[in-house]
PDB file of C-alpha atoms in Angstrom:
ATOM      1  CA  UNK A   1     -18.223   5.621 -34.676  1.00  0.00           C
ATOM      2  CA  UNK A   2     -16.409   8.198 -36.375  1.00  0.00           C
ATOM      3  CA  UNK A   3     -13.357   6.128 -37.044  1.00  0.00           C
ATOM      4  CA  UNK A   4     -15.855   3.805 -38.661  1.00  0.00           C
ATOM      5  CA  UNK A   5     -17.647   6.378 -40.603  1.00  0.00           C
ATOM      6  CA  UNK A   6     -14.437   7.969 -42.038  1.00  0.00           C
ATOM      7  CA  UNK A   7     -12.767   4.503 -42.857  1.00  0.00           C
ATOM      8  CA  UNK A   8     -16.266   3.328 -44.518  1.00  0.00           C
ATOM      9  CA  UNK A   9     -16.436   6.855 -46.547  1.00  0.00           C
ATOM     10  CA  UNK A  10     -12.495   6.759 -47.872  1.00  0.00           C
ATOM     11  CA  UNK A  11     -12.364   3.322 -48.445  1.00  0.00           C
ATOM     12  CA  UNK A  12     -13.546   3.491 -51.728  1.00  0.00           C
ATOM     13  CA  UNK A  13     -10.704   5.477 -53.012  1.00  0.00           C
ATOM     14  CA  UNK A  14      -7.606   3.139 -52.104  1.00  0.00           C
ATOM     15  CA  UNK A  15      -6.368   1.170 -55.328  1.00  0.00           C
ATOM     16  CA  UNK A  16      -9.138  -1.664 -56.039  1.00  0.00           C
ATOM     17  CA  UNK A  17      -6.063  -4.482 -55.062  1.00  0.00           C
ATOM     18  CA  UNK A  18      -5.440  -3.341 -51.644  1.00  0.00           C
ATOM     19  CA  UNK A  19      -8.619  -1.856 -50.909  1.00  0.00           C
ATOM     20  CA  UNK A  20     -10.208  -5.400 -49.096  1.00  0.00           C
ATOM     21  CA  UNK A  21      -7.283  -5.888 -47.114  1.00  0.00           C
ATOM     22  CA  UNK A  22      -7.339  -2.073 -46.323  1.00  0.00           C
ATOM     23  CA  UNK A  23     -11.004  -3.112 -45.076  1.00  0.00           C
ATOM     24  CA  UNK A  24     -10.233  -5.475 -43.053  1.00  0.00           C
ATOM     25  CA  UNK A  25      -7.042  -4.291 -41.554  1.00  0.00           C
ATOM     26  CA  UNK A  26      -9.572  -1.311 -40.836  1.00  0.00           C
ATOM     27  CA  UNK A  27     -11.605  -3.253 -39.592  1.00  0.00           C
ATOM     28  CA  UNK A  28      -9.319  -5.480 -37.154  1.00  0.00           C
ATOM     29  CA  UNK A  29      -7.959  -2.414 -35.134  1.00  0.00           C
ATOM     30  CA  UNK A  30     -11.510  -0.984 -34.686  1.00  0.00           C
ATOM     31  CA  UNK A  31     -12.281  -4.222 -33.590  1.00  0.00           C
ATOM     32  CA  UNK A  32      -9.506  -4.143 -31.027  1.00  0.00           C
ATOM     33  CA  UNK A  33      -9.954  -0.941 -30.240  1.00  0.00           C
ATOM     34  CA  UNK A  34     -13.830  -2.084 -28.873  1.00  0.00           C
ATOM     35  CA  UNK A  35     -11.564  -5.144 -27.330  1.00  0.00           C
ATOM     36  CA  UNK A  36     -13.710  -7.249 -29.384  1.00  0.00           C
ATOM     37  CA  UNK A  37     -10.654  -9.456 -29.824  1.00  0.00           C
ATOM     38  CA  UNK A  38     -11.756 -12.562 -31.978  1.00  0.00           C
ATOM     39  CA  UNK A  39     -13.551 -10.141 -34.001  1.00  0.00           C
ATOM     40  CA  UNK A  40     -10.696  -8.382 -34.540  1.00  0.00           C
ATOM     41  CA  UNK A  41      -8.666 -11.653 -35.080  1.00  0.00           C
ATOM     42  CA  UNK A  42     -11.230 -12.579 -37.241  1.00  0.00           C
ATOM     43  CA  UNK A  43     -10.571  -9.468 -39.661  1.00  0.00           C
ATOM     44  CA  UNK A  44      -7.070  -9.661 -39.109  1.00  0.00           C
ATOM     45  CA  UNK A  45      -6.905 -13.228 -40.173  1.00  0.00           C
ATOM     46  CA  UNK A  46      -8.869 -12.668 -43.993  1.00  0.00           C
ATOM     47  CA  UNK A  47      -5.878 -10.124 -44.604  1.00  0.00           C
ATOM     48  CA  UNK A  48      -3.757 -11.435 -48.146  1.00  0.00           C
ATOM     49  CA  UNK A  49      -0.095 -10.998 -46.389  1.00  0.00           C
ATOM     50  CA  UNK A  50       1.130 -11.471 -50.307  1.00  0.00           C
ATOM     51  CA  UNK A  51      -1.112  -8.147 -51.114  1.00  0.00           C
ATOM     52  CA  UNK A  52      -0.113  -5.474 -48.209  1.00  0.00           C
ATOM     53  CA  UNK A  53       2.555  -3.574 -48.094  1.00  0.00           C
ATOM     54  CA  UNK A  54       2.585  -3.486 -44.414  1.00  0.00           C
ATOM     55  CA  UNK A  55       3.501  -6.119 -42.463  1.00  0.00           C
ATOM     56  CA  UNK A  56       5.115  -4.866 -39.967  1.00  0.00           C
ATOM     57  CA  UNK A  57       2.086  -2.798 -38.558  1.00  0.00           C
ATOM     58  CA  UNK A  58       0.209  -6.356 -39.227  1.00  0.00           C
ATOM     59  CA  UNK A  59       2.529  -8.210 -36.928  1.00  0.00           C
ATOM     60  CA  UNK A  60       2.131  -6.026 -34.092  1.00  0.00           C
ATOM     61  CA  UNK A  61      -1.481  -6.001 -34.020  1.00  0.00           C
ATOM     62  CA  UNK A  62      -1.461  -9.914 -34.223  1.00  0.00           C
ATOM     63  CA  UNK A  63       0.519  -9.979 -30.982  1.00  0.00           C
ATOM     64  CA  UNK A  64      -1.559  -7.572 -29.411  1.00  0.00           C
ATOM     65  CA  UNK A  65      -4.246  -9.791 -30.547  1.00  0.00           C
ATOM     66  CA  UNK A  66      -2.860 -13.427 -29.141  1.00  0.00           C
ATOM     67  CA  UNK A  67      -1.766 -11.632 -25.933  1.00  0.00           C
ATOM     68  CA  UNK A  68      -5.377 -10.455 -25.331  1.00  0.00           C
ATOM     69  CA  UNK A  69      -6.877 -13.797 -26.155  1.00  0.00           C
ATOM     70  CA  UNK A  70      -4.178 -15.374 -23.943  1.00  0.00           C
ATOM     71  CA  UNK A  71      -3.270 -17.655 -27.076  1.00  0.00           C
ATOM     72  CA  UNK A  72       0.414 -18.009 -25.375  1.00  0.00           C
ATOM     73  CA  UNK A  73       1.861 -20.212 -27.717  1.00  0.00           C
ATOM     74  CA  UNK A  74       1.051 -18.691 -30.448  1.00  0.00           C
ATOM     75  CA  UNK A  75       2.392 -15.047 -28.749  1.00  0.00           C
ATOM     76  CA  UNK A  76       5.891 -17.041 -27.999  1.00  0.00           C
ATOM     77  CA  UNK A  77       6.017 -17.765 -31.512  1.00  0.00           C
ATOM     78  CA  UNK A  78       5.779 -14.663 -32.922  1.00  0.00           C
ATOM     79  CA  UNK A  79       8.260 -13.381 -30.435  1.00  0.00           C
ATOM     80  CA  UNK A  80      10.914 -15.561 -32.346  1.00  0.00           C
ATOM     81  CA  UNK A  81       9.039 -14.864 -35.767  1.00  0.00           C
ATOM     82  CA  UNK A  82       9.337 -10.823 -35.033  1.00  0.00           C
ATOM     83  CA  UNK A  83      13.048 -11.312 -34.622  1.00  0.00           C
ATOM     84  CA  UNK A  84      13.555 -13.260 -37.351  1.00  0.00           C
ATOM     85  CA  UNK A  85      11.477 -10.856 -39.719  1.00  0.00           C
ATOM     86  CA  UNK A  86      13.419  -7.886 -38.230  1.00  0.00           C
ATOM     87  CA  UNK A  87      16.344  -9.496 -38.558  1.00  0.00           C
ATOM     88  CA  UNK A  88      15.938 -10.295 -42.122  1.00  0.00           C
ATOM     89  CA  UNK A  89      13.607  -7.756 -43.631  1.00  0.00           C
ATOM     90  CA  UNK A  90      15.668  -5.581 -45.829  1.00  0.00           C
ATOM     91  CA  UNK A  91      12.658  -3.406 -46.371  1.00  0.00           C
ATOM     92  CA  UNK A  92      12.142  -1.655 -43.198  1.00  0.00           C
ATOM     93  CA  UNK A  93      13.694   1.290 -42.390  1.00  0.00           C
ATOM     94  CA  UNK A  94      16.308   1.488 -39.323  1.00  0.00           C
ATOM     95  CA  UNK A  95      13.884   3.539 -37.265  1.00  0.00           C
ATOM     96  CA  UNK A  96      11.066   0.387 -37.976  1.00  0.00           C
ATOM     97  CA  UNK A  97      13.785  -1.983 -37.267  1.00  0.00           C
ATOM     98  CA  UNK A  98      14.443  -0.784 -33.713  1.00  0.00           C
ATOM     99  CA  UNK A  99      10.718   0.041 -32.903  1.00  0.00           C
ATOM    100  CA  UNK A 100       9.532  -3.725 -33.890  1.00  0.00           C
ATOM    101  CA  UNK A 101      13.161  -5.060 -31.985  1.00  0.00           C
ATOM    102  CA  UNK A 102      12.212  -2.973 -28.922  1.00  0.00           C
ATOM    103  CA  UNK A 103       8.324  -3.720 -29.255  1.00  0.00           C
ATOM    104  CA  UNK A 104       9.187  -7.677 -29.655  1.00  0.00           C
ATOM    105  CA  UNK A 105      11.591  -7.320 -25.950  1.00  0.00           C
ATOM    106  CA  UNK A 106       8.552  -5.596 -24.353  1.00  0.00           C
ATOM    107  CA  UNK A 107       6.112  -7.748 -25.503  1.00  0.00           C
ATOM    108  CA  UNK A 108       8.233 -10.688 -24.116  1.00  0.00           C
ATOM    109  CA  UNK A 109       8.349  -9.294 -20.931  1.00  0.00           C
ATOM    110  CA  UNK A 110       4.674  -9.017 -20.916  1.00  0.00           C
ATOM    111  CA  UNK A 111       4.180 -12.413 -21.897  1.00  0.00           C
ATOM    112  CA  UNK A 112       6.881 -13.149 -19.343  1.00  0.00           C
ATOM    113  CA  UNK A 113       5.523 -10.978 -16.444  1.00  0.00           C
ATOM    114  CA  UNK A 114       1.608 -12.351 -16.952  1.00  0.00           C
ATOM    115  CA  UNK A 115       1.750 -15.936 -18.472  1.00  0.00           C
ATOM    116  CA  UNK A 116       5.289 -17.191 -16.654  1.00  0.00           C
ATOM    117  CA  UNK A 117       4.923 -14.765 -13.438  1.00  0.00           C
ATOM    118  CA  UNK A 118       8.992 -14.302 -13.728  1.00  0.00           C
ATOM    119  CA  UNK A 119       9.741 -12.365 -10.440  1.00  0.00           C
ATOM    120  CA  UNK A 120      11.209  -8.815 -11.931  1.00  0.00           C
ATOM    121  CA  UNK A 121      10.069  -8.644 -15.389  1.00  0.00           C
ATOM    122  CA  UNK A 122       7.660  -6.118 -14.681  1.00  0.00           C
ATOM    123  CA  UNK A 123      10.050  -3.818 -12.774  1.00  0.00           C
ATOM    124  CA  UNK A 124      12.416  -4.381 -15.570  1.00  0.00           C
ATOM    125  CA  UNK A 125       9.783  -3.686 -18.046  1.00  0.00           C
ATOM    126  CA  UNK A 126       9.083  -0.530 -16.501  1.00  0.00           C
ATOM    127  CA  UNK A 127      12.524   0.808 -16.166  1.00  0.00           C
ATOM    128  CA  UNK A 128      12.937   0.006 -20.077  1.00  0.00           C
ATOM    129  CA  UNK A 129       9.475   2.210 -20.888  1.00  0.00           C
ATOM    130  CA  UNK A 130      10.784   5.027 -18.760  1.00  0.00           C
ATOM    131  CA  UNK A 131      14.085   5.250 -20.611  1.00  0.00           C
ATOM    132  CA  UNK A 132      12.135   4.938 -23.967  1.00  0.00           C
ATOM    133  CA  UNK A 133      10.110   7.636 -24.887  1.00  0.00           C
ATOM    134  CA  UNK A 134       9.875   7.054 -28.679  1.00  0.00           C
ATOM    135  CA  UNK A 135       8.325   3.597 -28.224  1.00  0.00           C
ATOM    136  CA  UNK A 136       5.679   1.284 -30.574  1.00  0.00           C
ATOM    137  CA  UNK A 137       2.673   1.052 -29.032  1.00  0.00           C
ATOM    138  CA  UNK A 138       3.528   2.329 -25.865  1.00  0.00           C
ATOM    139  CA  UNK A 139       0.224   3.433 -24.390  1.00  0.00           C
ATOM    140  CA  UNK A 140      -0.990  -0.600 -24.705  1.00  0.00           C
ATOM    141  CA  UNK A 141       2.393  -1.814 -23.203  1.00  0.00           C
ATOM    142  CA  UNK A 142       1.964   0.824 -20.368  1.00  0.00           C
ATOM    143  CA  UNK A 143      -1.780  -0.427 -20.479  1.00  0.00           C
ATOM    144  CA  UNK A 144      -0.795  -4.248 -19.828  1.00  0.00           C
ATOM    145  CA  UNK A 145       2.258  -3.673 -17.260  1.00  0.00           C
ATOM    146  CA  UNK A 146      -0.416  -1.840 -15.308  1.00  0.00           C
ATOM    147  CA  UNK A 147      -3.018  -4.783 -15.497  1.00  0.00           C
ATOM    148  CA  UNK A 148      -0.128  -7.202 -14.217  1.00  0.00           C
ATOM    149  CA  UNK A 149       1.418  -5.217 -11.854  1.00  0.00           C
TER     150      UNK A 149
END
């Protein structure tokens, strides 16, 4: 509620252009957040990718998103569409490149581990988290493993 109330109050005073996508980008996490997932995908999906400047941070909440929904293809193709974006987005910073590389190989394994019941991807997920500590979203991976496991 406070999220909601802060977001609703400073909302008004992003730059008129970004401020609906702001909104619903807003809105999509809060949304996930509830795990009110098509909402969230909902949100998520009125976002103008040729308007924000952040993409990245868009990208990982859509695979958060398709993972929850258990929308596997889709998931497996972002996998490959997260590489290639990493790959070839000379925007992001090296620090951003190696959190959404490292994000992407978790988020395989999860998809891996849950969907394809690989033996070992979930022990080798693990081991990978422990080594990590500076890692994207690592209180959801952690979150998932532990629902597999």
């Amino acid at each position: 509620e406070f999220a909601e109330k802060i977001s609703s109050e400073f909302i008004e005073l992003l730059d008129p252009e970004e401020r609906e996508n702001m909104e619903y980008l807003t809105k999509s996490v809060l949304a996930l957040e509830k795990k009110q997932f098509s909402e969230s995908l909902v949100y998520l999906n009125r976002i103008k990718l040729d308007r924000i400047g952040n993409k990245y941070d868009i990208r990982i909440l859509q695979m958060k998103l398709f993972f929850e929904l258990g929308h596997i293809e889709q998931a497996y193709s972002l996998v490959s569409s997260a590489r290639e974006f990493t790959k070839n987005n000379r925007y992001l910073s090296a620090k951003r490149r190696n959190n959404l590389k490292n994000f992407t190989m978790c988020y395989r394994k999860l998809l891996d581990a849950k969907f394809r019941q690989k033996p070992g991807t979930a022990d080798e997920l693990s081991g990978f988290i422990r080594l990590n500590e500076s890692l994207e979203s690592r209180d959801w991976i952690e979150e998932k493993l532990a629902e597999i496991q």
